mmCIF file with all atom_site columns, C-alpha atoms and ligand atoms in Angstrom:
data_model
loop_
_atom_site.group_PDB
_atom_site.id
_atom_site.type_symbol
_atom_site.label_atom_id
_atom_site.label_alt_id
_atom_site.label_comp_id
_atom_site.label_asym_id
_atom_site.label_entity_id
_atom_site.label_seq_id
_atom_site.pdbx_PDB_ins_code
_atom_site.Cartn_x
_atom_site.Cartn_y
_atom_site.Cartn_z
_atom_site.occupancy
_atom_site.B_iso_or_equiv
_atom_site.pdbx_formal_charge
_atom_site.auth_seq_id
_atom_site.auth_comp_id
_atom_site.auth_asym_id
_atom_site.auth_atom_id
_atom_site.pdbx_PDB_model_num
ATOM   1   C CA  . MET A 1 1   ? -11.083 50.484 32.851 1.00 0.00 ? 10  MET A CA  1
ATOM   2   C CA  . SER A 1 2   ? -10.241 51.775 36.130 1.00 0.00 ? 11  SER A CA  1
ATOM   3   C CA  . GLU A 1 3   ? -11.686 55.249 37.528 1.00 0.00 ? 12  GLU A CA  1
ATOM   4   C CA  . ASP A 1 4   ? -9.686  58.138 39.127 1.00 0.00 ? 13  ASP A CA  1
ATOM   5   C CA  . PHE A 1 5   ? -12.593 58.162 42.153 1.00 0.00 ? 14  PHE A CA  1
ATOM   6   C CA  . ASP A 1 6   ? -14.806 56.035 44.019 1.00 0.00 ? 15  ASP A CA  1
ATOM   7   C CA  . LEU A 1 7   ? -17.672 58.470 44.534 1.00 0.00 ? 16  LEU A CA  1
ATOM   8   C CA  . LEU A 1 8   ? -18.516 61.671 42.712 1.00 0.00 ? 17  LEU A CA  1
ATOM   9   C CA  . PHE A 1 9   ? -21.141 64.448 43.955 1.00 0.00 ? 18  PHE A CA  1
ATOM   10  C CA  . LYS A 1 10  ? -22.637 67.372 42.605 1.00 0.00 ? 19  LYS A CA  1
ATOM   11  C CA  . VAL A 1 11  ? -22.263 70.312 44.959 1.00 0.00 ? 20  VAL A CA  1
ATOM   12  C CA  . VAL A 1 12  ? -24.615 73.784 43.641 1.00 0.00 ? 21  VAL A CA  1
ATOM   13  C CA  . LEU A 1 13  ? -23.294 76.787 45.212 1.00 0.00 ? 22  LEU A CA  1
ATOM   14  C CA  . ILE A 1 14  ? -26.033 80.098 45.171 1.00 0.00 ? 23  ILE A CA  1
ATOM   15  C CA  . GLY A 1 15  ? -26.116 83.347 47.234 1.00 0.00 ? 24  GLY A CA  1
ATOM   16  C CA  . ASP A 1 16  ? -26.200 86.700 46.210 1.00 0.00 ? 25  ASP A CA  1
ATOM   17  C CA  . CYS A 1 17  ? -23.802 88.284 43.783 1.00 0.00 ? 26  CYS A CA  1
ATOM   18  C CA  . ALA A 1 18  ? -20.546 89.338 44.912 1.00 0.00 ? 27  ALA A CA  1
ATOM   19  C CA  . VAL A 1 19  ? -20.706 87.169 48.341 1.00 0.00 ? 28  VAL A CA  1
ATOM   20  C CA  . GLY A 1 20  ? -17.445 85.492 47.360 1.00 0.00 ? 29  GLY A CA  1
ATOM   21  C CA  . LYS A 1 21  ? -18.753 82.059 45.777 1.00 0.00 ? 30  LYS A CA  1
ATOM   22  C CA  . SER A 1 22  ? -16.551 82.102 42.260 1.00 0.00 ? 31  SER A CA  1
ATOM   23  C CA  . CYS A 1 23  ? -13.431 83.548 44.834 1.00 0.00 ? 32  CYS A CA  1
ATOM   24  C CA  . ILE A 1 24  ? -14.663 80.350 46.961 1.00 0.00 ? 33  ILE A CA  1
ATOM   25  C CA  . VAL A 1 25  ? -14.408 78.021 44.514 1.00 0.00 ? 34  VAL A CA  1
ATOM   26  C CA  . THR A 1 26  ? -11.685 79.529 43.008 1.00 0.00 ? 35  THR A CA  1
ATOM   27  C CA  . ARG A 1 27  ? -10.375 78.633 46.537 1.00 0.00 ? 36  ARG A CA  1
ATOM   28  C CA  . PHE A 1 28  ? -11.161 75.374 46.818 1.00 0.00 ? 37  PHE A CA  1
ATOM   29  C CA  . LYS A 1 29  ? -10.082 74.044 43.025 1.00 0.00 ? 38  LYS A CA  1
ATOM   30  C CA  . THR A 1 30  ? -6.187  75.676 43.288 1.00 0.00 ? 39  THR A CA  1
ATOM   31  C CA  . GLY A 1 31  ? -5.197  76.486 46.712 1.00 0.00 ? 40  GLY A CA  1
ATOM   32  C CA  . ASN A 1 32  ? -3.851  79.468 46.853 1.00 0.00 ? 41  ASN A CA  1
ATOM   33  C CA  . VAL A 1 33  ? -5.446  82.160 43.613 1.00 0.00 ? 42  VAL A CA  1
ATOM   34  C CA  . PHE A 1 34  ? -7.022  85.030 45.178 1.00 0.00 ? 43  PHE A CA  1
ATOM   35  C CA  . THR A 1 35  ? -8.683  86.985 42.540 1.00 0.00 ? 44  THR A CA  1
ATOM   36  C CA  . GLU A 1 36  ? -9.293  91.148 43.833 1.00 0.00 ? 45  GLU A CA  1
ATOM   37  C CA  . ARG A 1 37  ? -11.091 91.591 40.768 1.00 0.00 ? 46  ARG A CA  1
ATOM   38  C CA  . HIS A 1 38  ? -15.361 90.630 40.485 1.00 0.00 ? 47  HIS A CA  1
ATOM   39  C CA  . THR A 1 39  ? -15.747 89.108 37.069 1.00 0.00 ? 48  THR A CA  1
ATOM   40  C CA  . ASN A 1 40  ? -18.887 88.171 35.899 1.00 0.00 ? 49  ASN A CA  1
ATOM   41  C CA  . THR A 1 41  ? -18.906 85.599 33.694 1.00 0.00 ? 50  THR A CA  1
ATOM   42  C CA  . ILE A 1 42  ? -22.355 84.772 31.769 1.00 0.00 ? 51  ILE A CA  1
ATOM   43  C CA  . GLY A 1 43  ? -22.595 80.662 31.462 1.00 0.00 ? 52  GLY A CA  1
ATOM   44  C CA  . VAL A 1 44  ? -22.754 78.257 33.822 1.00 0.00 ? 53  VAL A CA  1
ATOM   45  C CA  . ASP A 1 45  ? -19.595 76.983 34.948 1.00 0.00 ? 54  ASP A CA  1
ATOM   46  C CA  . PHE A 1 46  ? -18.087 73.580 36.354 1.00 0.00 ? 55  PHE A CA  1
ATOM   47  C CA  . SER A 1 47  ? -14.710 73.016 38.455 1.00 0.00 ? 56  SER A CA  1
ATOM   48  C CA  . MET A 1 48  ? -13.825 69.758 39.449 1.00 0.00 ? 57  MET A CA  1
ATOM   49  C CA  . LYS A 1 49  ? -11.523 69.002 42.823 1.00 0.00 ? 58  LYS A CA  1
ATOM   50  C CA  . THR A 1 50  ? -11.124 65.314 43.913 1.00 0.00 ? 59  THR A CA  1
ATOM   51  C CA  . ILE A 1 51  ? -9.788  64.598 47.777 1.00 0.00 ? 60  ILE A CA  1
ATOM   52  C CA  . THR A 1 52  ? -9.595  61.849 50.164 1.00 0.00 ? 61  THR A CA  1
ATOM   53  C CA  . ILE A 1 53  ? -11.205 61.376 53.179 1.00 0.00 ? 62  ILE A CA  1
ATOM   54  C CA  . ASP A 1 54  ? -11.140 57.522 54.701 1.00 0.00 ? 63  ASP A CA  1
ATOM   55  C CA  . ASN A 1 55  ? -9.183  56.737 51.579 1.00 0.00 ? 64  ASN A CA  1
ATOM   56  C CA  . LYS A 1 56  ? -12.023 56.997 49.886 1.00 0.00 ? 65  LYS A CA  1
ATOM   57  C CA  . ARG A 1 57  ? -11.639 58.932 46.608 1.00 0.00 ? 66  ARG A CA  1
ATOM   58  C CA  . ILE A 1 58  ? -14.093 61.621 45.926 1.00 0.00 ? 67  ILE A CA  1
ATOM   59  C CA  . LYS A 1 59  ? -14.758 63.295 43.168 1.00 0.00 ? 68  LYS A CA  1
ATOM   60  C CA  . LEU A 1 60  ? -16.934 67.086 43.818 1.00 0.00 ? 69  LEU A CA  1
ATOM   61  C CA  . GLN A 1 61  ? -18.533 69.045 40.853 1.00 0.00 ? 70  GLN A CA  1
ATOM   62  C CA  . ILE A 1 62  ? -18.530 71.980 41.878 1.00 0.00 ? 71  ILE A CA  1
ATOM   63  C CA  . TRP A 1 63  ? -21.576 74.068 40.234 1.00 0.00 ? 72  TRP A CA  1
ATOM   64  C CA  . ASP A 1 64  ? -20.887 78.142 40.373 1.00 0.00 ? 73  ASP A CA  1
ATOM   65  C CA  . THR A 1 65  ? -24.106 80.343 39.012 1.00 0.00 ? 74  THR A CA  1
ATOM   66  C CA  . ALA A 1 66  ? -21.796 82.496 37.522 1.00 0.00 ? 75  ALA A CA  1
ATOM   67  C CA  . GLY A 1 67  ? -23.625 85.843 37.841 1.00 0.00 ? 76  GLY A CA  1
ATOM   68  C CA  . HIS A 1 68  ? -26.812 83.924 37.130 1.00 0.00 ? 77  HIS A CA  1
ATOM   69  C CA  . GLU A 1 69  ? -28.369 85.025 40.211 1.00 0.00 ? 78  GLU A CA  1
ATOM   70  C CA  . ARG A 1 70  ? -28.081 88.869 38.866 1.00 0.00 ? 79  ARG A CA  1
ATOM   71  C CA  . PHE A 1 71  ? -30.830 88.654 37.043 1.00 0.00 ? 80  PHE A CA  1
ATOM   72  C CA  . ARG A 1 72  ? -32.696 85.848 39.169 1.00 0.00 ? 81  ARG A CA  1
ATOM   73  C CA  . SER A 1 73  ? -32.682 83.212 36.353 1.00 0.00 ? 82  SER A CA  1
ATOM   74  C CA  . ILE A 1 74  ? -31.385 80.113 38.746 1.00 0.00 ? 83  ILE A CA  1
ATOM   75  C CA  . THR A 1 75  ? -33.204 77.789 36.872 1.00 0.00 ? 84  THR A CA  1
ATOM   76  C CA  . SER A 1 76  ? -34.295 74.479 37.624 1.00 0.00 ? 85  SER A CA  1
ATOM   77  C CA  . SER A 1 77  ? -31.591 72.609 36.112 1.00 0.00 ? 86  SER A CA  1
ATOM   78  C CA  . TYR A 1 78  ? -28.832 74.215 37.835 1.00 0.00 ? 87  TYR A CA  1
ATOM   79  C CA  . TYR A 1 79  ? -29.975 72.329 40.541 1.00 0.00 ? 88  TYR A CA  1
ATOM   80  C CA  . ARG A 1 80  ? -30.931 69.065 38.848 1.00 0.00 ? 89  ARG A CA  1
ATOM   81  C CA  . SER A 1 81  ? -28.779 65.840 40.645 1.00 0.00 ? 90  SER A CA  1
ATOM   82  C CA  . ALA A 1 82  ? -27.169 67.725 42.754 1.00 0.00 ? 91  ALA A CA  1
ATOM   83  C CA  . HIS A 1 83  ? -26.349 66.151 45.754 1.00 0.00 ? 92  HIS A CA  1
ATOM   84  C CA  . GLY A 1 84  ? -24.631 69.063 48.118 1.00 0.00 ? 93  GLY A CA  1
ATOM   85  C CA  . VAL A 1 85  ? -25.587 72.749 48.142 1.00 0.00 ? 94  VAL A CA  1
ATOM   86  C CA  . ILE A 1 86  ? -23.789 75.391 49.840 1.00 0.00 ? 95  ILE A CA  1
ATOM   87  C CA  . ILE A 1 87  ? -25.624 78.728 50.804 1.00 0.00 ? 96  ILE A CA  1
ATOM   88  C CA  . VAL A 1 88  ? -23.556 81.147 51.114 1.00 0.00 ? 97  VAL A CA  1
ATOM   89  C CA  . TYR A 1 89  ? -23.747 85.573 52.237 1.00 0.00 ? 98  TYR A CA  1
ATOM   90  C CA  . ASP A 1 90  ? -21.174 87.824 53.124 1.00 0.00 ? 99  ASP A CA  1
ATOM   91  C CA  . ILE A 1 91  ? -20.996 88.577 56.807 1.00 0.00 ? 100 ILE A CA  1
ATOM   92  C CA  . THR A 1 92  ? -20.712 92.155 56.252 1.00 0.00 ? 101 THR A CA  1
ATOM   93  C CA  . LYS A 1 93  ? -23.482 93.028 54.084 1.00 0.00 ? 102 LYS A CA  1
ATOM   94  C CA  . ARG A 1 94  ? -26.323 91.875 56.918 1.00 0.00 ? 103 ARG A CA  1
ATOM   95  C CA  . ASN A 1 95  ? -28.862 92.145 53.846 1.00 0.00 ? 104 ASN A CA  1
ATOM   96  C CA  . THR A 1 96  ? -27.353 88.785 52.137 1.00 0.00 ? 105 THR A CA  1
ATOM   97  C CA  . PHE A 1 97  ? -27.464 86.636 55.057 1.00 0.00 ? 106 PHE A CA  1
ATOM   98  C CA  . LEU A 1 98  ? -31.369 88.147 54.863 1.00 0.00 ? 107 LEU A CA  1
ATOM   99  C CA  . SER A 1 99  ? -31.809 86.338 51.865 1.00 0.00 ? 108 SER A CA  1
ATOM   100 C CA  . LEU A 1 100 ? -30.764 83.310 53.159 1.00 0.00 ? 109 LEU A CA  1
ATOM   101 C CA  . GLN A 1 101 ? -35.074 82.724 53.621 1.00 0.00 ? 110 GLN A CA  1
ATOM   102 C CA  . LYS A 1 102 ? -35.354 82.909 49.586 1.00 0.00 ? 111 LYS A CA  1
ATOM   103 C CA  . TRP A 1 103 ? -32.550 80.795 48.880 1.00 0.00 ? 112 TRP A CA  1
ATOM   104 C CA  . ILE A 1 104 ? -33.617 77.591 51.271 1.00 0.00 ? 113 ILE A CA  1
ATOM   105 C CA  . ASN A 1 105 ? -36.891 78.003 49.426 1.00 0.00 ? 114 ASN A CA  1
ATOM   106 C CA  . GLU A 1 106 ? -34.703 77.450 45.937 1.00 0.00 ? 115 GLU A CA  1
ATOM   107 C CA  . VAL A 1 107 ? -33.536 74.580 47.749 1.00 0.00 ? 116 VAL A CA  1
ATOM   108 C CA  . ARG A 1 108 ? -37.308 72.913 48.903 1.00 0.00 ? 117 ARG A CA  1
ATOM   109 C CA  . ASN A 1 109 ? -38.201 74.115 45.620 1.00 0.00 ? 118 ASN A CA  1
ATOM   110 C CA  . TYR A 1 110 ? -35.532 72.666 43.351 1.00 0.00 ? 119 TYR A CA  1
ATOM   111 C CA  . THR A 1 111 ? -33.751 69.645 45.276 1.00 0.00 ? 120 THR A CA  1
ATOM   112 C CA  . ALA A 1 112 ? -34.544 66.492 46.560 1.00 0.00 ? 121 ALA A CA  1
ATOM   113 C CA  . ASN A 1 113 ? -35.084 66.123 50.171 1.00 0.00 ? 122 ASN A CA  1
ATOM   114 C CA  . SER A 1 114 ? -31.861 64.046 50.876 1.00 0.00 ? 123 SER A CA  1
ATOM   115 C CA  . VAL A 1 115 ? -29.333 66.602 49.892 1.00 0.00 ? 124 VAL A CA  1
ATOM   116 C CA  . VAL A 1 116 ? -27.162 67.964 52.383 1.00 0.00 ? 125 VAL A CA  1
ATOM   117 C CA  . CYS A 1 117 ? -27.197 72.129 52.843 1.00 0.00 ? 126 CYS A CA  1
ATOM   118 C CA  . ALA A 1 118 ? -24.288 73.841 54.290 1.00 0.00 ? 127 ALA A CA  1
ATOM   119 C CA  . LEU A 1 119 ? -24.461 77.937 55.130 1.00 0.00 ? 128 LEU A CA  1
ATOM   120 C CA  . VAL A 1 120 ? -20.654 79.735 54.731 1.00 0.00 ? 129 VAL A CA  1
ATOM   121 C CA  . GLY A 1 121 ? -20.182 83.002 56.047 1.00 0.00 ? 130 GLY A CA  1
ATOM   122 C CA  . ASN A 1 122 ? -17.926 84.411 53.292 1.00 0.00 ? 131 ASN A CA  1
ATOM   123 C CA  . LYS A 1 123 ? -15.274 86.470 54.265 1.00 0.00 ? 132 LYS A CA  1
ATOM   124 C CA  . CYS A 1 124 ? -14.434 86.386 57.558 1.00 0.00 ? 133 CYS A CA  1
ATOM   125 C CA  . ASP A 1 125 ? -11.413 88.258 57.444 1.00 0.00 ? 134 ASP A CA  1
ATOM   126 C CA  . LEU A 1 126 ? -13.577 91.791 57.562 1.00 0.00 ? 135 LEU A CA  1
ATOM   127 C CA  . VAL A 1 127 ? -13.705 91.652 61.125 1.00 0.00 ? 136 VAL A CA  1
ATOM   128 C CA  . ASP A 1 128 ? -14.392 95.231 61.366 1.00 0.00 ? 137 ASP A CA  1
ATOM   129 C CA  . GLU A 1 129 ? -16.903 95.278 58.386 1.00 0.00 ? 138 GLU A CA  1
ATOM   130 C CA  . ARG A 1 130 ? -18.992 92.865 60.545 1.00 0.00 ? 139 ARG A CA  1
ATOM   131 C CA  . GLU A 1 131 ? -22.569 92.580 60.926 1.00 0.00 ? 140 GLU A CA  1
ATOM   132 C CA  . VAL A 1 132 ? -23.428 89.463 60.932 1.00 0.00 ? 141 VAL A CA  1
ATOM   133 C CA  . SER A 1 133 ? -22.489 87.028 63.738 1.00 0.00 ? 142 SER A CA  1
ATOM   134 C CA  . ALA A 1 134 ? -21.259 83.264 64.215 1.00 0.00 ? 143 ALA A CA  1
ATOM   135 C CA  . GLU A 1 135 ? -24.478 83.103 66.950 1.00 0.00 ? 144 GLU A CA  1
ATOM   136 C CA  . GLU A 1 136 ? -26.260 84.538 65.017 1.00 0.00 ? 145 GLU A CA  1
ATOM   137 C CA  . ALA A 1 137 ? -26.187 82.374 61.905 1.00 0.00 ? 146 ALA A CA  1
ATOM   138 C CA  . GLN A 1 138 ? -25.777 79.284 63.743 1.00 0.00 ? 147 GLN A CA  1
ATOM   139 C CA  . GLU A 1 139 ? -28.962 80.430 65.436 1.00 0.00 ? 148 GLU A CA  1
ATOM   140 C CA  . VAL A 1 140 ? -31.016 80.572 62.352 1.00 0.00 ? 149 VAL A CA  1
ATOM   141 C CA  . CYS A 1 141 ? -28.472 76.951 61.749 1.00 0.00 ? 150 CYS A CA  1
ATOM   142 C CA  . ASP A 1 142 ? -30.538 75.590 64.270 1.00 0.00 ? 151 ASP A CA  1
ATOM   143 C CA  . LEU A 1 143 ? -34.027 76.780 63.531 1.00 0.00 ? 152 LEU A CA  1
ATOM   144 C CA  . ILE A 1 144 ? -33.548 75.325 59.734 1.00 0.00 ? 153 ILE A CA  1
ATOM   145 C CA  . PRO A 1 145 ? -33.977 71.934 59.344 1.00 0.00 ? 154 PRO A CA  1
ATOM   146 C CA  . GLU A 1 146 ? -31.965 71.704 56.005 1.00 0.00 ? 155 GLU A CA  1
ATOM   147 C CA  . ILE A 1 147 ? -28.894 72.915 56.978 1.00 0.00 ? 156 ILE A CA  1
ATOM   148 C CA  . LEU A 1 148 ? -26.871 70.651 58.114 1.00 0.00 ? 157 LEU A CA  1
ATOM   149 C CA  . PHE A 1 149 ? -23.761 73.051 59.312 1.00 0.00 ? 158 PHE A CA  1
ATOM   150 C CA  . GLN A 1 150 ? -22.859 76.477 59.180 1.00 0.00 ? 159 GLN A CA  1
ATOM   151 C CA  . ILE A 1 151 ? -18.978 77.841 58.794 1.00 0.00 ? 160 ILE A CA  1
ATOM   152 C CA  . GLU A 1 152 ? -17.179 80.727 58.650 1.00 0.00 ? 161 GLU A CA  1
ATOM   153 C CA  . THR A 1 153 ? -14.675 80.970 55.693 1.00 0.00 ? 162 THR A CA  1
ATOM   154 C CA  . SER A 1 154 ? -12.037 83.256 53.411 1.00 0.00 ? 163 SER A CA  1
ATOM   155 C CA  . ALA A 1 155 ? -11.666 83.211 50.407 1.00 0.00 ? 164 ALA A CA  1
ATOM   156 C CA  . LYS A 1 156 ? -9.017  85.607 50.173 1.00 0.00 ? 165 LYS A CA  1
ATOM   157 C CA  . GLU A 1 157 ? -6.690  84.085 53.356 1.00 0.00 ? 166 GLU A CA  1
ATOM   158 C CA  . ASN A 1 158 ? -7.571  80.726 52.653 1.00 0.00 ? 167 ASN A CA  1
ATOM   159 C CA  . THR A 1 159 ? -9.395  80.382 55.775 1.00 0.00 ? 168 THR A CA  1
ATOM   160 C CA  . ASN A 1 160 ? -11.720 77.129 56.121 1.00 0.00 ? 169 ASN A CA  1
ATOM   161 C CA  . ILE A 1 161 ? -12.541 76.651 52.373 1.00 0.00 ? 170 ILE A CA  1
ATOM   162 C CA  . GLU A 1 162 ? -10.947 72.985 52.325 1.00 0.00 ? 171 GLU A CA  1
ATOM   163 C CA  . ASN A 1 163 ? -12.732 72.690 55.969 1.00 0.00 ? 172 ASN A CA  1
ATOM   164 C CA  . ALA A 1 164 ? -16.112 73.315 54.517 1.00 0.00 ? 173 ALA A CA  1
ATOM   165 C CA  . PHE A 1 165 ? -15.935 71.236 51.406 1.00 0.00 ? 174 PHE A CA  1
ATOM   166 C CA  . ALA A 1 166 ? -14.839 68.379 52.845 1.00 0.00 ? 175 ALA A CA  1
ATOM   167 C CA  . LYS A 1 167 ? -17.625 68.580 55.618 1.00 0.00 ? 176 LYS A CA  1
ATOM   168 C CA  . ILE A 1 168 ? -20.411 68.279 53.079 1.00 0.00 ? 177 ILE A CA  1
ATOM   169 C CA  . ALA A 1 169 ? -17.950 65.031 51.461 1.00 0.00 ? 178 ALA A CA  1
ATOM   170 C CA  . GLU A 1 170 ? -17.971 63.516 54.591 1.00 0.00 ? 179 GLU A CA  1
ATOM   171 C CA  . GLU A 1 171 ? -21.655 64.201 54.681 1.00 0.00 ? 180 GLU A CA  1
ATOM   172 C CA  . LEU A 1 172 ? -22.418 62.310 52.077 1.00 0.00 ? 181 LEU A CA  1
ATOM   173 C CA  . MET A 1 173 ? -19.789 59.422 51.505 1.00 0.00 ? 182 MET A CA  1
ATOM   174 C CA  . ASN A 1 174 ? -21.425 58.456 55.157 1.00 0.00 ? 183 ASN A CA  1
ATOM   175 C CA  . ARG A 1 175 ? -24.954 58.464 53.664 1.00 0.00 ? 184 ARG A CA  1
ATOM   176 C CA  . GLN A 1 176 ? -24.173 55.754 50.642 1.00 0.00 ? 185 GLN A CA  1
HETATM 177 P P1  . LIG B 2 .   ? -19.766 86.708 43.317 1.00 0.00 ? 2   LIG B P1  1
HETATM 178 O O1  . LIG B 2 .   ? -20.839 86.626 43.232 1.00 0.00 ? 2   LIG B O1  1
HETATM 179 O O2  . LIG B 2 .   ? -21.026 85.270 44.562 1.00 0.00 ? 2   LIG B O2  1
HETATM 180 O O3  . LIG B 2 .   ? -19.472 84.995 42.913 1.00 0.00 ? 2   LIG B O3  1
HETATM 181 O O4  . LIG B 2 .   ? -18.891 86.499 43.655 1.00 0.00 ? 2   LIG B O4  1
HETATM 182 P P2  . LIG B 2 .   ? -17.140 86.768 43.670 1.00 0.00 ? 2   LIG B P2  1
HETATM 183 O O5  . LIG B 2 .   ? -16.554 84.974 44.476 1.00 0.00 ? 2   LIG B O5  1
HETATM 184 O O6  . LIG B 2 .   ? -17.384 87.304 42.135 1.00 0.00 ? 2   LIG B O6  1
HETATM 185 O O7  . LIG B 2 .   ? -16.285 88.024 45.289 1.00 0.00 ? 2   LIG B O7  1
HETATM 186 C C1  . LIG B 2 .   ? -17.025 89.478 44.796 1.00 0.00 ? 2   LIG B C1  1
HETATM 187 C C2  . LIG B 2 .   ? -15.832 90.275 45.675 1.00 0.00 ? 2   LIG B C2  1
HETATM 188 O O8  . LIG B 2 .   ? -15.924 89.565 46.999 1.00 0.00 ? 2   LIG B O8  1
HETATM 189 C C3  . LIG B 2 .   ? -14.594 90.057 44.888 1.00 0.00 ? 2   LIG B C3  1
HETATM 190 O O9  . LIG B 2 .   ? -14.285 91.705 44.881 1.00 0.00 ? 2   LIG B O9  1
HETATM 191 C C4  . LIG B 2 .   ? -13.801 89.445 45.576 1.00 0.00 ? 2   LIG B C4  1
HETATM 192 O O10 . LIG B 2 .   ? -12.371 89.500 45.524 1.00 0.00 ? 2   LIG B O10 1
HETATM 193 C C5  . LIG B 2 .   ? -14.264 90.038 47.067 1.00 0.00 ? 2   LIG B C5  1
HETATM 194 N N1  . LIG B 2 .   ? -14.040 87.949 48.156 1.00 0.00 ? 2   LIG B N1  1
HETATM 195 C C6  . LIG B 2 .   ? -14.751 87.113 47.942 1.00 0.00 ? 2   LIG B C6  1
HETATM 196 N N2  . LIG B 2 .   ? -14.593 86.123 48.790 1.00 0.00 ? 2   LIG B N2  1
HETATM 197 C C7  . LIG B 2 .   ? -13.813 87.341 49.481 1.00 0.00 ? 2   LIG B C7  1
HETATM 198 C C8  . LIG B 2 .   ? -13.221 86.902 50.851 1.00 0.00 ? 2   LIG B C8  1
HETATM 199 O O11 . LIG B 2 .   ? -13.111 85.814 52.061 1.00 0.00 ? 2   LIG B O11 1
HETATM 200 N N3  . LIG B 2 .   ? -12.802 88.292 51.871 1.00 0.00 ? 2   LIG B N3  1
HETATM 201 C C9  . LIG B 2 .   ? -12.277 89.150 51.166 1.00 0.00 ? 2   LIG B C9  1
HETATM 202 N N4  . LIG B 2 .   ? -12.123 90.585 51.810 1.00 0.00 ? 2   LIG B N4  1
HETATM 203 N N5  . LIG B 2 .   ? -12.983 89.380 50.467 1.00 0.00 ? 2   LIG B N5  1
HETATM 204 C C10 . LIG B 2 .   ? -13.333 88.510 49.439 1.00 0.00 ? 2   LIG B C10 1
#
C-alpha cells in the first residue's frame, strides 16, 4: 500500500496559557482561519498537515496542549516520541518569555536529545504592545543550545506560521 507521505514527524507546542498556541495550529492547518475567542478545551488534541519540501511529502502530527498547561498537567506522555518542539511566548507579555527556562527544563527532561526545538514569539502584529524585542529573543536563543532558531509570528495576520513549521520540518528531514 502506498503511503500519502514520505516522512512523519510529531511536533508538540508548549508555552504559557493564552500565548496563541491553538491559533497557530489552526492557522497552520487551515491557512485562513483565525479564532478570536479563547477556547479552553480539555483533552489532548492533535492535527495533521502534510507539506512538501524538496519533493518530499512531510506529514506533521502537531500536538497542542489544549489548555493542559493551565493546570500544570503536561505529562511525559505528551512529549513522548516528539521529533520537534515549538516553545511559544507572547511578545506582548514579558512573563511568557521569562517562562522559557521552565519550558526548556521540560524539554530536557522529557524529550530525546535529537529533538529539534524552535522558539516562537507570537502576536508580532501587536507592535505597540511589544515587551520583548526580537534581538533579545535571539540573544537568549544563542545561549540555549537546544533551541535551533527563533522566529516571530502572527497567527492573526498569518505571518511566518508556515515558515516556522517548514523550518522545523526541513531540519528534521535533513537529519534523516
Ligand atoms: P493558547 O492558550 O496558547 O492556545 O492561546 P490561544 O490560541 O487560545 O490564543 C489566546 C488569545 O490570543 C486569543 O484571544 C487569540 O485570539 C489571541 N491571539 C492568538 N494569536 C494571536 C496573534 O497572532 N495576534 C493577536 N493579536 N492575538 C492573537
